[in-house]
Coordinates of C-alpha atoms in Angstrom, one line a residue:
Chain A
X1 CA 108.2 85.4 165.3
X2 CA 111.9 85.1 164.5
X3 CA 113.6 81.7 164.8
X4 CA 116.4 82.4 167.2
X5 CA 118.6 79.6 168.5
X6 CA 118.5 79.6 172.3
X7 CA 121.8 79.0 174.1
X8 CA 122.8 75.9 176.0
X9 CA 121.7 77.2 179.4
X10 CA 118.2 78.1 178.1
X11 CA 117.8 74.6 176.6
X12 CA 119.1 73.0 179.8
X13 CA 116.1 74.6 181.7
X14 CA 113.4 74.7 179.1
X15 CA 113.8 72.0 176.4
X16 CA 111.0 69.4 176.6
X17 CA 109.2 71.0 179.5
X18 CA 106.1 73.2 179.6
X19 CA 103.6 73.8 182.3
X20 CA 101.5 70.8 183.0
X21 CA 98.3 70.9 180.8
X22 CA 96.0 69.7 183.7
X23 CA 97.3 71.6 186.7
X24 CA 99.5 74.3 185.4
X25 CA 102.4 73.0 187.5
X26 CA 105.5 74.7 186.3
X27 CA 108.1 72.1 187.5
X28 CA 107.6 68.8 185.6
X29 CA 105.4 66.6 187.8
X30 CA 106.5 63.1 188.7
X31 CA 104.0 60.8 186.9
X32 CA 104.6 57.9 189.2
X33 CA 102.3 55.5 187.4
X34 CA 102.7 52.2 185.6
X35 CA 100.0 52.8 183.0
X36 CA 97.8 55.3 181.2
X37 CA 94.1 54.9 180.3
X38 CA 93.0 54.9 176.7
X39 CA 90.3 57.1 175.4
X40 CA 88.6 54.2 173.6
X41 CA 89.5 50.9 171.8
X42 CA 90.6 52.7 168.7
X43 CA 92.9 55.0 170.6
X44 CA 94.4 52.0 172.3
X45 CA 95.0 50.2 169.0
X46 CA 96.5 53.3 167.5
X47 CA 99.0 53.6 170.4
X48 CA 99.9 49.9 170.4
X49 CA 100.3 50.1 166.6
X50 CA 102.7 53.1 166.9
X51 CA 100.2 55.2 164.9
X52 CA 99.5 57.8 167.6
X53 CA 101.7 59.8 170.0
X54 CA 100.9 59.0 173.6
X55 CA 101.5 57.0 176.7
X56 CA 100.7 53.3 177.3
X57 CA 102.9 51.9 180.0
X58 CA 105.9 53.3 181.8
X59 CA 108.3 50.6 180.6
X60 CA 107.8 52.1 177.1
X61 CA 107.6 55.7 178.0
X62 CA 106.4 58.1 180.7
X63 CA 105.6 61.8 180.6
X64 CA 108.2 62.8 183.2
X65 CA 110.9 60.7 181.5
X66 CA 109.9 62.1 178.1
X67 CA 110.8 65.6 179.3
X68 CA 114.2 64.4 180.3
X69 CA 114.6 62.6 177.0
X70 CA 113.8 65.6 174.9
X71 CA 116.0 67.8 177.2
X72 CA 119.1 65.6 176.6
X73 CA 118.3 65.2 172.9
X74 CA 118.2 69.0 172.6
X75 CA 121.4 69.6 174.5
X76 CA 123.2 67.0 172.4
X77 CA 121.8 68.3 169.1
X78 CA 120.1 64.9 168.4
X79 CA 116.7 64.1 166.9
X80 CA 115.4 62.0 169.8
X81 CA 116.5 60.2 173.0
X82 CA 115.5 57.2 175.1
X83 CA 116.2 57.0 178.8
X84 CA 117.2 53.8 180.4
X85 CA 117.6 52.4 183.9
X86 CA 121.4 52.8 183.9
X87 CA 124.3 53.7 181.6
X88 CA 125.0 49.9 181.2
X89 CA 121.3 49.5 180.1
X90 CA 121.8 52.2 177.5
X91 CA 124.7 50.3 176.1
X92 CA 123.0 46.9 175.8
X93 CA 119.7 48.5 174.6
X94 CA 121.5 50.5 171.9
X95 CA 123.7 47.7 170.7
X96 CA 120.8 45.2 170.7
X97 CA 119.3 47.1 167.8
X98 CA 122.5 46.8 165.7
X99 CA 124.2 43.5 166.4
X100 CA 123.2 39.9 165.8
X101 CA 125.0 36.7 167.0
X102 CA 128.4 36.5 165.2
X103 CA 128.6 40.3 164.6
X104 CA 131.5 42.5 165.8
X105 CA 131.9 46.0 167.1
X106 CA 135.1 47.9 167.6
X107 CA 135.6 49.6 170.9
X108 CA 138.3 51.9 172.3
X109 CA 140.5 50.1 174.8
X110 CA 140.3 53.1 177.1
X111 CA 136.8 52.7 178.6
X112 CA 135.2 52.7 181.9
X113 CA 136.1 49.3 183.5
X114 CA 132.4 48.3 183.8
X115 CA 132.0 48.8 180.1
X116 CA 135.0 46.6 179.4
X117 CA 133.5 43.9 181.6
X118 CA 130.1 44.2 179.9
X119 CA 131.6 44.1 176.4
X120 CA 134.1 41.3 177.1
X121 CA 131.9 38.9 179.1
X122 CA 128.2 39.6 179.1
X123 CA 128.1 40.4 175.4
X124 CA 129.9 37.2 174.6
X125 CA 126.9 35.2 175.5
X126 CA 124.8 37.1 172.9
X127 CA 127.5 36.2 170.3
X128 CA 128.6 39.9 170.0
X129 CA 132.3 40.0 169.6
X130 CA 134.2 43.2 170.8
X131 CA 137.3 44.0 168.9
X132 CA 139.6 46.4 170.8
X133 CA 141.4 49.4 169.2
X134 CA 143.6 52.1 170.6
X135 CA 142.0 55.6 170.6
X136 CA 145.5 57.1 170.4
X137 CA 146.2 55.2 167.2
X138 CA 143.4 55.9 164.6
X139 CA 144.8 53.3 162.2
X140 CA 144.1 50.6 164.7
X141 CA 140.4 51.3 164.2
X142 CA 140.8 51.0 160.4
X143 CA 142.7 47.7 160.8
X144 CA 139.9 46.3 163.0
X145 CA 137.1 46.8 160.5
X146 CA 135.7 43.5 159.0
X147 CA 132.5 42.7 157.0
X148 CA 130.9 41.8 160.3
X149 CA 131.7 45.1 162.0
X150 CA 128.4 46.8 163.0
X151 CA 129.5 49.8 165.1
X152 CA 132.4 51.7 166.6
X153 CA 132.3 52.6 170.2
X154 CA 134.5 55.2 172.0
X155 CA 134.3 57.6 175.1
X156 CA 134.6 61.3 174.4
X157 CA 136.7 61.7 177.5
X158 CA 137.9 58.3 178.6
X159 CA 137.5 57.0 182.1
X160 CA 139.6 56.8 184.2
X161 CA 142.5 58.3 182.3
X162 CA 140.8 61.6 181.3
X163 CA 142.3 61.3 177.8
X164 CA 140.5 63.1 175.0
X165 CA 139.4 61.1 171.9
X166 CA 139.8 62.4 168.4
X167 CA 136.1 61.9 167.6
X168 CA 136.2 63.4 164.1
X169 CA 139.0 61.1 163.0
X170 CA 137.3 58.0 164.3
X171 CA 134.0 59.2 162.8
X172 CA 135.7 59.3 159.4
X173 CA 136.8 55.6 159.9
X174 CA 133.2 54.7 160.8
X175 CA 131.8 56.5 157.7
X176 CA 134.2 54.7 155.4
X177 CA 133.3 51.4 157.0
X178 CA 129.5 52.2 156.7
X179 CA 128.9 51.7 160.4
X180 CA 127.6 54.2 163.1
X181 CA 130.0 55.8 165.6
X182 CA 128.7 55.5 169.1
X183 CA 130.2 57.9 171.6
X184 CA 129.8 57.6 175.4
X185 CA 129.7 61.3 176.4
X186 CA 129.3 60.7 180.1
X187 CA 132.5 62.4 181.2
X188 CA 132.3 65.5 179.0
X189 CA 128.5 66.1 179.1
X190 CA 127.1 68.1 176.2
X191 CA 128.3 71.3 177.9
X192 CA 131.9 70.4 177.1
X193 CA 131.6 68.2 174.0
X194 CA 128.8 67.6 171.6
X195 CA 129.9 64.4 169.7
X196 CA 127.2 64.8 167.1
X197 CA 128.9 68.0 165.9
X198 CA 132.0 66.0 165.3
X199 CA 130.4 63.1 163.4
X200 CA 128.9 60.7 166.1
X201 CA 125.7 58.9 165.0
X202 CA 124.6 57.8 168.5
X203 CA 125.5 59.3 171.9
X204 CA 125.1 57.5 175.2
X205 CA 125.3 58.7 178.7
X206 CA 125.4 57.4 182.2
X207 CA 122.9 60.1 183.5
X208 CA 124.2 59.0 187.0
X209 CA 127.2 61.3 186.5
X210 CA 127.3 64.9 185.4
X211 CA 123.8 65.3 183.9
X212 CA 122.2 64.2 187.2
X213 CA 125.2 65.8 189.0
X214 CA 124.2 65.1 192.6
X215 CA 125.0 61.4 193.0
X216 CA 121.4 60.5 193.9
X217 CA 120.1 58.4 191.0
X218 CA 121.2 55.7 188.5
X219 CA 120.2 56.2 184.9
X220 CA 121.3 56.2 181.3
X221 CA 120.2 57.7 178.0
X222 CA 120.6 56.9 174.2
X223 CA 120.6 59.9 171.8
X224 CA 119.8 59.4 168.1
X225 CA 121.7 61.9 166.0
X226 CA 119.4 61.2 163.1
X227 CA 122.5 61.0 160.8
X228 CA 122.7 57.3 159.8
X229 CA 121.0 55.7 156.9
X230 CA 120.1 52.3 158.3
X231 CA 118.5 51.0 155.1
X232 CA 121.5 51.6 152.8
X233 CA 122.9 48.1 152.6
X234 CA 120.7 45.8 154.6
X235 CA 123.2 45.6 157.5
X236 CA 120.7 46.7 160.1
X237 CA 117.5 44.7 159.4
X238 CA 115.9 45.7 162.7
X239 CA 115.6 49.2 161.3
X240 CA 115.2 48.6 157.6
X241 CA 113.0 45.4 157.4
X242 CA 109.4 44.8 158.4
X243 CA 108.9 44.2 162.1
X244 CA 106.8 41.1 162.6
X245 CA 105.6 42.1 166.1
X246 CA 104.3 45.4 164.7
X247 CA 102.5 43.8 161.7
X248 CA 105.2 44.6 159.2
X249 CA 106.1 48.3 160.0
X250 CA 109.5 49.3 158.7
X251 CA 111.0 51.6 161.3
X252 CA 113.2 53.8 159.3
X253 CA 110.6 54.2 156.5
X254 CA 108.0 55.2 159.1
X255 CA 110.0 57.3 161.6
X256 CA 112.8 58.8 159.4
X257 CA 115.6 60.4 161.2
X258 CA 114.6 59.3 164.7
X259 CA 114.0 55.6 163.8
X260 CA 116.9 54.4 165.9
X261 CA 115.5 56.0 169.0
X262 CA 112.1 54.5 168.2
X263 CA 113.7 51.0 167.9
X264 CA 115.4 51.5 171.2
X265 CA 112.1 52.3 172.8
X266 CA 109.5 50.0 171.1
X267 CA 111.9 47.0 170.8
X268 CA 114.7 47.7 173.3
X269 CA 112.7 49.0 176.3
X270 CA 109.7 46.8 175.5
X271 CA 111.7 43.6 175.3
X272 CA 114.8 44.1 177.5
X273 CA 112.8 46.2 180.0
X274 CA 115.5 48.5 181.4
X275 CA 113.2 51.6 181.7
X276 CA 114.1 54.5 183.9
X277 CA 112.0 55.2 187.0
X278 CA 109.9 58.4 186.7
X279 CA 111.1 59.5 190.1
X280 CA 114.8 59.2 188.9
X281 CA 113.9 61.1 185.7
X282 CA 112.6 63.9 188.0
X283 CA 115.8 64.0 189.9
X284 CA 117.8 64.1 186.7
X285 CA 115.6 66.9 185.4
X286 CA 116.4 68.9 188.5
X287 CA 120.1 68.2 188.1
X288 CA 120.4 69.0 184.4
X289 CA 118.9 72.5 184.8
X290 CA 122.2 73.6 186.4
X291 CA 124.5 71.5 184.1
X292 CA 126.3 74.4 182.5
X293 CA 127.0 76.1 185.8
X294 CA 128.2 72.9 187.5
X295 CA 130.3 71.7 184.6
X296 CA 132.2 75.0 184.4
X297 CA 132.9 75.0 188.1
X298 CA 133.9 71.3 188.0
X299 CA 136.4 72.2 185.2
X300 CA 137.7 75.3 187.0
X301 CA 138.2 73.5 190.2
X302 CA 139.8 70.5 188.5
X303 CA 142.3 72.7 186.7
X304 CA 143.3 74.5 190.0
X305 CA 143.7 71.2 191.9
X306 CA 145.7 69.6 189.0
X307 CA 148.0 72.6 188.8
X308 CA 148.6 72.5 192.5
X309 CA 149.3 68.7 192.5
X310 CA 151.6 69.0 189.5
X311 CA 153.9 71.3 191.6
X312 CA 153.8 69.0 194.7
X313 CA 157.0 67.2 195.5
X314 CA 155.3 63.9 196.4
X315 CA 153.5 63.7 193.1
X316 CA 155.1 61.9 190.2
X317 CA 152.8 62.9 187.3
X318 CA 149.4 64.5 186.8
X319 CA 147.4 63.3 183.8
X320 CA 145.0 66.1 183.1
X321 CA 144.3 67.1 179.6
X322 CA 143.6 70.7 180.7
X323 CA 147.3 71.1 181.7
X324 CA 149.6 72.6 179.0
X325 CA 152.2 69.9 178.1
X326 CA 149.8 67.0 178.6
X327 CA 149.7 64.8 175.5
X328 CA 145.9 65.4 175.2
X329 CA 146.1 69.1 175.7
X330 CA 145.8 69.9 171.9
X331 CA 142.8 67.6 171.6
X332 CA 141.3 69.2 174.7
X333 CA 141.6 72.6 173.2
X334 CA 140.0 71.4 170.0
X335 CA 137.1 69.4 171.4
X336 CA 136.6 70.8 174.9
X337 CA 137.7 74.5 174.9
X338 CA 135.6 75.3 178.0
X339 CA 137.5 72.8 180.1
X340 CA 138.9 69.3 180.1
X341 CA 136.4 67.9 182.6
X342 CA 136.3 67.1 186.3
X343 CA 138.2 63.9 186.2
X344 CA 141.9 63.2 186.2
X345 CA 144.5 60.8 187.5
X346 CA 147.9 61.2 189.1
X347 CA 150.7 58.9 190.3
X348 CA 152.6 59.3 193.5
X349 CA 156.3 58.9 193.9
X350 CA 155.6 56.6 196.8
X351 CA 153.8 54.2 194.4
X352 CA 150.9 51.9 195.4
X353 CA 151.3 52.3 199.1
X354 CA 151.4 56.1 199.0
X355 CA 148.2 56.0 196.9
X356 CA 146.5 53.8 199.5
X357 CA 147.7 56.1 202.3
X358 CA 146.4 59.2 200.5
X359 CA 143.0 57.7 200.0
X360 CA 142.7 56.8 203.7
X361 CA 144.1 60.2 204.9
X362 CA 141.7 62.4 202.9
X363 CA 138.9 64.0 205.0
X364 CA 136.8 65.9 202.5
X365 CA 137.2 63.7 199.4
X366 CA 135.0 60.6 199.6
X367 CA 136.4 57.2 198.7
X368 CA 133.8 55.6 196.5
X369 CA 133.1 54.2 193.0
X370 CA 131.3 57.1 191.3
X371 CA 132.2 60.2 189.4
X372 CA 130.4 63.5 188.6
X373 CA 129.0 64.2 192.1
X374 CA 128.8 67.6 193.6
X375 CA 131.2 66.2 196.2
X376 CA 134.9 65.5 195.4
X377 CA 135.6 61.8 195.1
X378 CA 138.7 59.7 195.1
X379 CA 139.4 56.1 194.1
X380 CA 142.2 53.7 193.4
X381 CA 140.9 52.1 190.2
X382 CA 143.3 49.1 190.3
X383 CA 141.7 47.8 193.4
X384 CA 138.1 48.8 192.7
X385 CA 136.5 49.7 189.4
X386 CA 139.1 48.0 187.3
X387 CA 140.0 45.2 189.7
X388 CA 138.3 42.5 187.6
X389 CA 140.7 43.3 184.7
X390 CA 144.0 41.6 184.1
X391 CA 147.1 43.7 184.9
X392 CA 147.7 44.2 181.1
X393 CA 144.1 45.4 180.7
X394 CA 144.5 47.7 183.7
X395 CA 147.5 49.4 182.1
X396 CA 145.8 49.6 178.7
X397 CA 142.7 51.1 180.3
X398 CA 144.9 53.7 181.9
X399 CA 144.4 52.3 185.4
X400 CA 147.9 51.2 186.5
X401 CA 148.4 50.1 190.1
X402 CA 150.2 53.3 191.2
X403 CA 147.4 55.6 190.0
X404 CA 144.8 57.6 191.9
X405 CA 141.7 59.0 190.3
X406 CA 140.0 62.2 191.4
X407 CA 136.5 63.4 190.4
X408 CA 136.6 67.1 191.4
X409 CA 133.4 68.4 192.9
X410 CA 131.9 71.8 193.4
X411 CA 133.4 72.7 196.8
X412 CA 135.7 75.7 197.3
X413 CA 138.9 74.7 195.6
X414 CA 141.0 76.0 198.5
X415 CA 139.4 73.5 200.8
X416 CA 140.1 70.6 198.3
X417 CA 143.7 71.7 198.0
X418 CA 144.0 71.9 201.8
X419 CA 142.6 68.4 202.2
X420 CA 145.0 67.0 199.6
X421 CA 147.9 68.9 201.3
X422 CA 147.2 67.4 204.7
X423 CA 146.6 63.9 203.3
X424 CA 149.9 64.0 201.3
X425 CA 151.8 65.1 204.4
X426 CA 150.2 62.1 206.2
Chain B
X1 CA 114.1 78.4 147.8
X2 CA 116.3 75.9 149.7
X3 CA 114.5 72.5 150.0
X4 CA 117.2 70.9 152.2
X5 CA 116.1 72.9 155.2
X6 CA 112.8 74.6 156.0
X7 CA 112.2 77.3 158.5
X8 CA 109.7 76.3 161.1
X9 CA 107.6 79.4 160.2
X10 CA 107.3 78.1 156.6
X11 CA 106.0 74.7 157.8
X12 CA 103.9 76.2 160.5
X13 CA 102.2 78.6 158.1
X14 CA 101.3 75.7 155.8
X15 CA 99.9 73.4 158.5
X16 CA 98.0 76.2 160.1
X17 CA 96.3 77.5 157.0
X18 CA 95.4 74.1 155.3
X19 CA 92.0 72.7 155.8
X20 CA 91.5 70.1 153.0
X21 CA 94.3 67.6 152.1
X22 CA 94.2 65.1 149.3
X23 CA 96.6 62.2 150.1
X24 CA 97.8 60.5 146.9
X25 CA 98.8 56.9 147.6
X26 CA 96.9 56.6 150.9
X27 CA 96.9 53.0 151.9
X28 CA 94.2 51.0 153.7
X29 CA 96.9 48.8 155.2
X30 CA 97.1 50.0 158.8
X31 CA 100.9 49.5 159.1
X32 CA 101.8 51.7 156.2
X33 CA 103.1 55.2 156.9
X34 CA 100.4 56.7 154.7
X35 CA 97.7 55.2 156.9
X36 CA 99.4 56.6 160.0
X37 CA 99.6 60.0 158.6
X38 CA 96.1 60.0 157.1
X39 CA 94.5 58.9 160.4
X40 CA 96.5 61.4 162.5
X41 CA 95.8 64.4 160.3
X42 CA 92.1 63.5 160.2
X43 CA 92.1 63.3 164.0
X44 CA 93.7 66.7 164.2
X45 CA 90.8 68.2 162.3
X46 CA 91.9 68.2 158.6
X47 CA 89.4 67.3 155.9
X48 CA 91.2 64.3 154.4
X49 CA 90.6 62.8 151.0
X50 CA 92.3 59.4 150.2
X51 CA 93.4 59.1 146.6
X52 CA 94.2 55.6 145.4
X53 CA 92.7 54.1 142.2
X54 CA 93.0 50.5 143.5
X55 CA 90.7 51.3 146.4
X56 CA 87.7 53.0 144.8
X57 CA 84.5 51.9 146.4
X58 CA 86.1 51.5 149.7
X59 CA 86.8 54.0 152.4
X60 CA 89.7 54.9 154.8
X61 CA 88.5 55.6 158.3
X62 CA 85.1 56.5 156.9
X63 CA 86.5 58.7 154.0
X64 CA 85.6 57.4 150.6
X65 CA 88.6 56.7 148.3
X66 CA 88.8 58.6 144.9
X67 CA 90.7 57.3 141.9
X68 CA 92.5 60.5 141.0
X69 CA 92.8 64.2 141.8
X70 CA 90.3 64.8 139.0
X71 CA 87.6 62.9 140.9
X72 CA 87.6 65.2 143.9
X73 CA 84.3 67.1 144.4
X74 CA 85.6 70.0 146.5
X75 CA 88.4 72.6 146.7
X76 CA 91.7 71.1 148.0
X77 CA 94.3 73.2 149.8
X78 CA 97.1 70.7 149.7
X79 CA 98.2 67.6 147.8
X80 CA 100.2 65.2 150.0
X81 CA 102.2 62.8 147.7
X82 CA 102.8 59.3 149.2
X83 CA 104.2 57.9 146.0
X84 CA 107.7 57.4 144.6
X85 CA 109.7 60.5 143.6
X86 CA 109.1 59.9 139.8
X87 CA 105.3 60.0 140.3
X88 CA 105.5 63.5 141.7
X89 CA 105.9 65.3 138.3
X90 CA 102.7 64.0 136.6
X91 CA 100.8 64.6 139.9
X92 CA 101.9 68.2 140.0
X93 CA 101.0 68.6 136.3
X94 CA 97.5 67.2 137.2
X95 CA 97.2 69.4 140.3
X96 CA 97.9 72.5 138.3
X97 CA 94.8 71.8 136.2
X98 CA 92.5 71.6 139.2
X99 CA 90.0 74.4 139.8
X100 CA 90.6 76.1 142.2
X101 CA 94.3 75.2 142.3
X102 CA 95.7 73.7 145.4
X103 CA 98.0 76.0 147.3
X104 CA 100.6 73.5 148.5
X105 CA 102.4 70.4 147.2
X106 CA 103.8 68.3 150.0
X107 CA 106.1 65.3 149.2
X108 CA 106.4 62.7 151.9
X109 CA 109.5 61.7 153.8
X110 CA 111.8 60.0 151.2
X111 CA 110.0 61.7 148.3
X112 CA 111.9 64.4 146.4
X113 CA 111.5 65.6 142.9
X114 CA 113.1 68.9 142.1
X115 CA 111.5 69.2 138.6
X116 CA 108.1 68.7 140.1
X117 CA 109.0 71.2 142.7
X118 CA 110.1 73.9 140.2
X119 CA 106.9 73.4 138.2
X120 CA 104.7 73.9 141.2
X121 CA 106.7 76.9 142.6
X122 CA 106.7 78.6 139.2
X123 CA 103.0 78.4 139.3
X124 CA 102.9 80.1 142.7
X125 CA 102.4 77.0 144.9
X126 CA 104.3 76.3 148.0
X127 CA 106.3 73.0 148.1
X128 CA 107.6 70.8 150.9
X129 CA 109.7 67.8 150.1
X130 CA 111.1 64.8 152.1
X131 CA 109.0 65.6 155.2
X132 CA 106.0 64.0 156.9
X133 CA 103.1 66.3 157.9
X134 CA 102.3 64.1 160.8
X135 CA 105.8 64.3 162.2
X136 CA 106.0 68.1 161.6
X137 CA 102.6 68.7 163.2
X138 CA 103.6 66.5 166.1
X139 CA 106.9 68.3 166.4
X140 CA 105.6 71.9 166.2
X141 CA 102.7 71.1 168.6
X142 CA 105.2 69.2 170.8
X143 CA 102.8 66.2 170.8
X144 CA 105.7 64.1 169.4
X145 CA 107.6 64.8 172.7
X146 CA 105.7 61.9 174.2
X147 CA 108.1 59.7 172.2
X148 CA 111.2 61.5 173.5
X149 CA 111.6 63.2 170.2
X150 CA 113.3 66.6 170.1
X151 CA 110.5 69.0 169.0
X152 CA 113.1 71.7 168.7
X153 CA 110.5 74.1 170.1
X154 CA 110.1 75.7 173.5
X155 CA 107.1 77.1 175.4
X156 CA 106.4 78.5 178.8
X157 CA 102.6 78.5 178.2
X158 CA 100.2 76.0 179.6
X159 CA 98.9 73.9 176.8
X160 CA 95.3 72.6 176.6
X161 CA 94.7 68.9 177.2
X162 CA 94.5 67.4 173.7
X163 CA 91.3 65.7 172.8
X164 CA 90.0 63.9 169.8
X165 CA 89.7 66.1 166.7
X166 CA 91.4 69.1 168.4
X167 CA 93.6 71.4 166.4
X168 CA 96.8 72.1 168.4
X169 CA 98.7 75.3 168.6
X170 CA 101.8 75.2 166.5
X171 CA 103.0 78.6 167.8
X172 CA 105.8 77.6 170.1
X173 CA 109.3 79.2 170.0
X174 CA 111.4 77.4 167.4
X175 CA 114.9 76.4 168.6
X176 CA 116.3 76.3 165.1
X177 CA 115.4 76.0 161.4
X178 CA 113.2 73.2 160.0
X179 CA 115.8 70.6 160.7
X180 CA 118.6 69.8 163.0
X181 CA 122.2 70.3 162.0
X182 CA 122.7 66.6 162.5
X183 CA 119.9 65.7 160.0
X184 CA 121.3 68.2 157.5
X185 CA 124.6 66.3 157.7
X186 CA 122.7 63.1 156.8
X187 CA 121.2 64.8 153.8
X188 CA 124.5 66.1 152.7
X189 CA 126.1 62.6 153.1
X190 CA 123.4 61.1 150.9
X191 CA 123.9 63.9 148.3
X192 CA 127.7 63.3 148.3
X193 CA 127.0 59.6 147.7
X194 CA 124.6 60.3 144.9
X195 CA 127.1 62.7 143.3
X196 CA 129.8 60.0 143.4
X197 CA 127.7 57.3 141.8

């Protein structure tokens, strides 16, 4: 048998899944159960002691969810993955393995507004201090590094601005600082960008968006690249030192290049508790099978709509990295040659009021706070997702008051353009 | 041969054909990786022999400890080295004097000794370094997938329900070589660091 590397579409359908051993069911069944019986006392002890592979309790792992985890790990080129109840849960679960009170992490200023909130406010009560840097100025990351820095955090394609991050350049900063680079790859999906190929050590997703693709479930995932040596300089004792609750197991020593994923599971899910529901895992599995088809169509539609808007007299500026002349077009061609994603923003000559009118006049685009749905979506970030930020933070996050964000869906592009046309005419 | 990356076929061939494994450095402490691997391989049907001079007279999950490779009373297919990298060379020298000779030298995750490897390979033995047979068996059988680990294998066949002592099929389609590109990068970074220092 020759070892042939299957393509992305094959992995999107097959990785992690095989016919159910008991029933032969070809689609992954929904194991909607809290717990799993042990064969005997020794089997139970082996599972609790992390000595055997198997299922204990759905907060720690579930057979339906495990298929999704392996699927995403395969698509991202990682060694293992852990699914969580939401993208936010993925962030707190991942960082909880790395930071202790008083520690710092450097994050790109251009992030999803909900992440900025979580990092700024919720993490403060853990004693985790976020230090902001500008993803368009790599030196700002170098300047932010201190002896307390434990991680660097960026989005591959930033929300809501749609700007493309120079992952390899920031990975070099992380490597020099001896800290892992964490990339939120939600907006690109592994179909467009695989951050691990460019030097990321941990990849996170809100599964809610393109991987699920249908706007029906909330979920997140943490992918371990298997690239970081956690034991090198004692900066990450959770991974390098004996764990008292597991009778002295050292996670990296025992689990090698998937130790971080194991930590997120046996410490993170166990103690923080943000496990994904098996039913949602099933919906994500159904969605991810068509990820490559959907993502290409999202990109093709987005480019067509962006080109049309750029030529419209009521439009001031279209910020889509897929358009020639955009400041991120070169990075888009390097990192995301198949397309610059489904998301972009534009400003209207009529300012704030014209934006509000446009949103209310649209008939096909849905006005809501999500992205990555089959349906085309529109939102005014300044009054919704980014409303809790200060005006200065809004502008730094690429969510100025005159800006409208579109998440282009899978409809016929002619219908999307017609809807925008009638809405702009008012 | 290249010991940074192993083809799955190479690992699969070894794990499929081995029957008796002597584990040097097997620990009776049930949180040590050697204990995990010993117990798992025994449960997957391998005839396991624990080698540890400090534990003679005791047994590990019912298998009596022996002091050294010289004290084993039956033919051994594979020596699994759970010691530091420096200990690998004298162990290979000792293994080559065994009759019949073992066919495989396996050095655990984190253990690598290129001199010991060359000695064994020149004598016609197969060598695996810096890998865990438990992880590789779990990966190739996809049993490790319960932990969300990327097995890097695919199969459209219905697998049997695994039971105690059952040997699992390792013959799934491999997605890549013996390691991910990402893990290779980690190995390279470590080498770069070693070269600098």
